[in-house]
Amino acid sequence: MKQDFRDAMARLSAAVNIITTDGPAGRAAMTVSAVSSVSDEPATVLVCINVSSAAHPILVGNGRLCINILAAHHEDVARIIAGMTGLAAEERMAQVRWEMGDYGQPVLPDALAVLEGDIVLQQQTGTHSVLFVEIRHIRLAAAQADGLAYFGRRFHRIAAGVAVAA
């Protein structure tokens, strides 16, 4: 059943994001697709993180993070941070140009959107922690760009929509 479940989830397309954190517990980044909106009042998202990830204790220890929603041109960055290029974990963040966000977290300057916030609830289920993040700051890209999704264990470009007059 485990492999069937993984194969089924590979058929679920998902946006690609890089989660970053910086604080007393250290600095970390990871590529994730398990991000979902929960509520718009207060603005809250959930992020699912494997508890065996080296970034997990850093994220939880800092208690705050940034969700960088990636554009299609960020595929190389997503691969670097995900460890798909052979770089050691401690070298990955150094390969990317980060800026400090308004809420003190590392942000990609040209991300489609940046959501910085506090972890307000953590729930462990099986191999993962579900982190509920209350958003404190949002920055949207000035220009529209194609998105980046993960489907079938591969990255895919998602064409930006064209506005249609109502």
mmCIF file of C-alpha atoms in Angstrom:
data_model
loop_
_atom_site.group_PDB
_atom_site.id
_atom_site.type_symbol
_atom_site.label_atom_id
_atom_site.label_comp_id
_atom_site.label_asym_id
_atom_site.label_seq_id
_atom_site.Cartn_x
_atom_site.Cartn_y
_atom_site.Cartn_z
ATOM 1 C CA MET A 1 0.000 0.000 0.000
ATOM 2 C CA LYS A 2 2.870 2.403 0.749
ATOM 3 C CA GLN A 3 4.149 2.352 -2.850
ATOM 4 C CA ASP A 4 0.624 2.603 -4.264
ATOM 5 C CA PHE A 5 0.042 5.642 -2.055
ATOM 6 C CA ARG A 6 3.272 7.262 -3.241
ATOM 7 C CA ASP A 7 2.376 6.530 -6.865
ATOM 8 C CA ALA A 8 -1.089 8.013 -6.341
ATOM 9 C CA MET A 9 0.402 11.169 -4.807
ATOM 10 C CA ALA A 10 2.758 11.456 -7.805
ATOM 11 C CA ARG A 11 -0.410 11.921 -9.873
ATOM 12 C CA LEU A 12 -1.481 14.884 -7.746
ATOM 13 C CA SER A 13 -0.031 18.046 -9.254
ATOM 14 C CA ALA A 14 1.190 20.599 -6.739
ATOM 15 C CA ALA A 15 2.816 24.013 -6.734
ATOM 16 C CA VAL A 16 6.534 24.043 -5.934
ATOM 17 C CA ASN A 17 7.712 26.206 -3.045
ATOM 18 C CA ILE A 18 10.892 26.800 -1.121
ATOM 19 C CA ILE A 19 10.436 27.079 2.623
ATOM 20 C CA THR A 20 13.121 29.101 4.394
ATOM 21 C CA THR A 21 13.835 29.986 7.993
ATOM 22 C CA ASP A 22 16.419 31.985 9.895
ATOM 23 C CA GLY A 23 16.643 32.479 13.628
ATOM 24 C CA PRO A 24 18.171 31.208 16.883
ATOM 25 C CA ALA A 25 17.921 27.544 15.787
ATOM 26 C CA GLY A 26 19.799 28.254 12.544
ATOM 27 C CA ARG A 27 19.161 28.813 8.878
ATOM 28 C CA ALA A 28 17.547 26.281 6.540
ATOM 29 C CA ALA A 29 15.724 25.882 3.248
ATOM 30 C CA MET A 30 13.821 23.051 1.651
ATOM 31 C CA THR A 31 11.811 22.480 -1.510
ATOM 32 C CA VAL A 32 8.235 21.427 -0.737
ATOM 33 C CA SER A 33 5.015 20.835 -2.610
ATOM 34 C CA ALA A 34 2.808 20.094 0.416
ATOM 35 C CA VAL A 35 1.534 23.626 1.063
ATOM 36 C CA SER A 36 -2.129 24.561 1.259
ATOM 37 C CA SER A 37 -4.227 27.526 2.291
ATOM 38 C CA VAL A 38 -6.284 27.014 5.449
ATOM 39 C CA SER A 39 -8.010 30.329 6.142
ATOM 40 C CA ASP A 40 -7.957 33.917 4.953
ATOM 41 C CA GLU A 41 -8.962 35.283 8.386
ATOM 42 C CA PRO A 42 -6.505 35.015 9.913
ATOM 43 C CA ALA A 43 -4.385 34.303 6.853
ATOM 44 C CA THR A 44 -3.105 30.786 7.546
ATOM 45 C CA VAL A 45 -1.427 28.081 5.485
ATOM 46 C CA LEU A 46 -0.277 24.586 6.289
ATOM 47 C CA VAL A 47 3.069 23.097 5.347
ATOM 48 C CA CYS A 48 3.885 19.388 5.646
ATOM 49 C CA ILE A 49 7.492 18.571 6.537
ATOM 50 C CA ASN A 50 9.093 15.144 6.997
ATOM 51 C CA VAL A 51 10.206 14.856 10.629
ATOM 52 C CA SER A 52 13.449 13.184 9.496
ATOM 53 C CA SER A 53 14.421 16.240 7.425
ATOM 54 C CA ALA A 54 17.466 18.119 8.712
ATOM 55 C CA ALA A 55 15.442 21.329 8.332
ATOM 56 C CA HIS A 56 12.578 20.126 10.548
ATOM 57 C CA PRO A 57 14.116 20.936 13.968
ATOM 58 C CA ILE A 58 15.408 24.261 12.640
ATOM 59 C CA LEU A 59 11.984 25.292 11.310
ATOM 60 C CA VAL A 60 10.232 24.270 14.522
ATOM 61 C CA GLY A 61 12.980 25.762 16.695
ATOM 62 C CA ASN A 62 12.792 29.139 14.976
ATOM 63 C CA GLY A 63 9.002 29.135 15.040
ATOM 64 C CA ARG A 64 8.776 31.235 11.894
ATOM 65 C CA LEU A 65 9.331 30.655 8.214
ATOM 66 C CA CYS A 66 8.853 31.951 4.710
ATOM 67 C CA ILE A 67 7.004 30.269 1.864
ATOM 68 C CA ASN A 68 8.525 31.308 -1.467
ATOM 69 C CA ILE A 69 6.082 30.393 -4.252
ATOM 70 C CA LEU A 70 8.217 29.562 -7.280
ATOM 71 C CA ALA A 71 7.985 30.675 -10.882
ATOM 72 C CA ALA A 72 8.885 28.304 -13.717
ATOM 73 C CA HIS A 73 12.322 29.905 -14.061
ATOM 74 C CA HIS A 74 13.126 28.747 -10.492
ATOM 75 C CA GLU A 75 13.365 25.068 -11.429
ATOM 76 C CA ASP A 76 17.163 25.083 -11.021
ATOM 77 C CA VAL A 77 16.818 26.700 -7.579
ATOM 78 C CA ALA A 78 14.190 24.116 -6.578
ATOM 79 C CA ARG A 79 16.545 21.314 -7.647
ATOM 80 C CA ILE A 80 19.493 22.796 -5.740
ATOM 81 C CA ILE A 81 17.555 23.247 -2.496
ATOM 82 C CA ALA A 82 15.939 19.785 -2.863
ATOM 83 C CA GLY A 83 19.383 18.179 -3.020
ATOM 84 C CA MET A 84 18.976 16.976 -6.611
ATOM 85 C CA THR A 85 22.324 18.407 -7.722
ATOM 86 C CA GLY A 86 24.674 16.523 -5.415
ATOM 87 C CA LEU A 87 25.550 19.494 -3.210
ATOM 88 C CA ALA A 88 25.834 18.923 0.522
ATOM 89 C CA ALA A 89 22.985 20.391 2.584
ATOM 90 C CA GLU A 90 25.164 23.136 4.058
ATOM 91 C CA GLU A 91 26.201 24.300 0.565
ATOM 92 C CA ARG A 92 22.731 24.559 -0.975
ATOM 93 C CA MET A 93 21.524 27.859 0.507
ATOM 94 C CA ALA A 94 24.818 29.515 -0.462
ATOM 95 C CA GLN A 95 24.086 28.792 -4.148
ATOM 96 C CA VAL A 96 21.008 31.032 -4.145
ATOM 97 C CA ARG A 97 20.722 34.814 -3.831
ATOM 98 C CA TRP A 98 18.483 35.567 -0.864
ATOM 99 C CA GLU A 99 17.226 38.846 0.522
ATOM 100 C CA MET A 100 15.994 39.430 4.051
ATOM 101 C CA GLY A 101 12.210 39.681 4.101
ATOM 102 C CA ASP A 102 10.177 42.226 6.038
ATOM 103 C CA TYR A 103 9.552 39.591 8.721
ATOM 104 C CA GLY A 104 13.222 38.620 8.965
ATOM 105 C CA GLN A 105 13.200 35.486 6.823
ATOM 106 C CA PRO A 106 15.256 34.650 3.697
ATOM 107 C CA VAL A 107 13.217 35.383 0.571
ATOM 108 C CA LEU A 108 13.758 34.854 -3.143
ATOM 109 C CA PRO A 109 13.630 38.364 -4.593
ATOM 110 C CA ASP A 110 11.762 37.256 -7.726
ATOM 111 C CA ALA A 111 9.386 34.671 -6.243
ATOM 112 C CA LEU A 112 5.789 34.796 -7.493
ATOM 113 C CA ALA A 113 4.755 35.424 -3.903
ATOM 114 C CA VAL A 114 6.444 35.461 -0.519
ATOM 115 C CA LEU A 115 4.508 34.624 2.643
ATOM 116 C CA GLU A 116 6.307 35.090 5.965
ATOM 117 C CA GLY A 117 4.740 33.978 9.200
ATOM 118 C CA ASP A 118 4.753 32.245 12.565
ATOM 119 C CA ILE A 119 4.185 28.560 13.226
ATOM 120 C CA VAL A 120 1.112 28.643 15.475
ATOM 121 C CA LEU A 121 0.367 24.912 15.625
ATOM 122 C CA GLN A 122 2.262 21.713 14.897
ATOM 123 C CA GLN A 123 0.632 18.305 14.515
ATOM 124 C CA GLN A 124 2.633 15.149 13.800
ATOM 125 C CA THR A 125 0.959 12.480 11.686
ATOM 126 C CA GLY A 126 2.994 9.459 10.637
ATOM 127 C CA THR A 127 6.277 10.559 9.078
ATOM 128 C CA HIS A 128 5.355 14.251 8.803
ATOM 129 C CA SER A 129 4.601 17.325 10.846
ATOM 130 C CA VAL A 130 1.808 19.568 9.678
ATOM 131 C CA LEU A 131 2.845 23.128 10.472
ATOM 132 C CA PHE A 132 0.086 25.724 10.600
ATOM 133 C CA VAL A 133 1.584 29.098 9.745
ATOM 134 C CA GLU A 134 -0.176 32.379 10.466
ATOM 135 C CA ILE A 135 0.976 34.807 7.801
ATOM 136 C CA ARG A 136 2.409 38.135 9.002
ATOM 137 C CA HIS A 137 3.717 39.567 5.732
ATOM 138 C CA ILE A 138 2.933 38.991 2.046
ATOM 139 C CA ARG A 139 4.808 40.259 -0.982
ATOM 140 C CA LEU A 140 3.487 39.633 -4.490
ATOM 141 C CA ALA A 141 5.619 39.775 -7.628
ATOM 142 C CA ALA A 142 5.077 42.920 -9.670
ATOM 143 C CA ALA A 143 5.027 41.002 -12.951
ATOM 144 C CA GLN A 144 3.037 37.925 -13.877
ATOM 145 C CA ALA A 145 5.099 34.821 -14.667
ATOM 146 C CA ASP A 146 4.525 31.134 -15.336
ATOM 147 C CA GLY A 147 4.317 28.913 -12.262
ATOM 148 C CA LEU A 148 6.239 25.777 -11.339
ATOM 149 C CA ALA A 149 4.437 22.540 -10.490
ATOM 150 C CA TYR A 150 5.477 18.998 -9.621
ATOM 151 C CA PHE A 151 3.598 16.115 -11.263
ATOM 152 C CA GLY A 152 4.628 12.577 -12.146
ATOM 153 C CA ARG A 153 7.896 13.057 -10.229
ATOM 154 C CA ARG A 154 8.911 15.832 -12.625
ATOM 155 C CA PHE A 155 8.808 19.616 -12.696
ATOM 156 C CA HIS A 156 6.385 21.292 -15.108
ATOM 157 C CA ARG A 157 5.761 24.853 -16.273
ATOM 158 C CA ILE A 158 2.236 26.126 -15.608
ATOM 159 C CA ALA A 159 1.256 28.907 -17.999
ATOM 160 C CA ALA A 160 0.192 32.137 -16.344
ATOM 161 C CA GLY A 161 -3.453 32.838 -17.005
ATOM 162 C CA VAL A 162 -4.669 35.624 -19.215
ATOM 163 C CA ALA A 163 -7.155 37.975 -17.605
ATOM 164 C CA VAL A 164 -10.568 37.869 -19.233
ATOM 165 C CA ALA A 165 -12.859 40.884 -19.029
ATOM 166 C CA ALA A 166 -16.003 40.145 -17.041
#
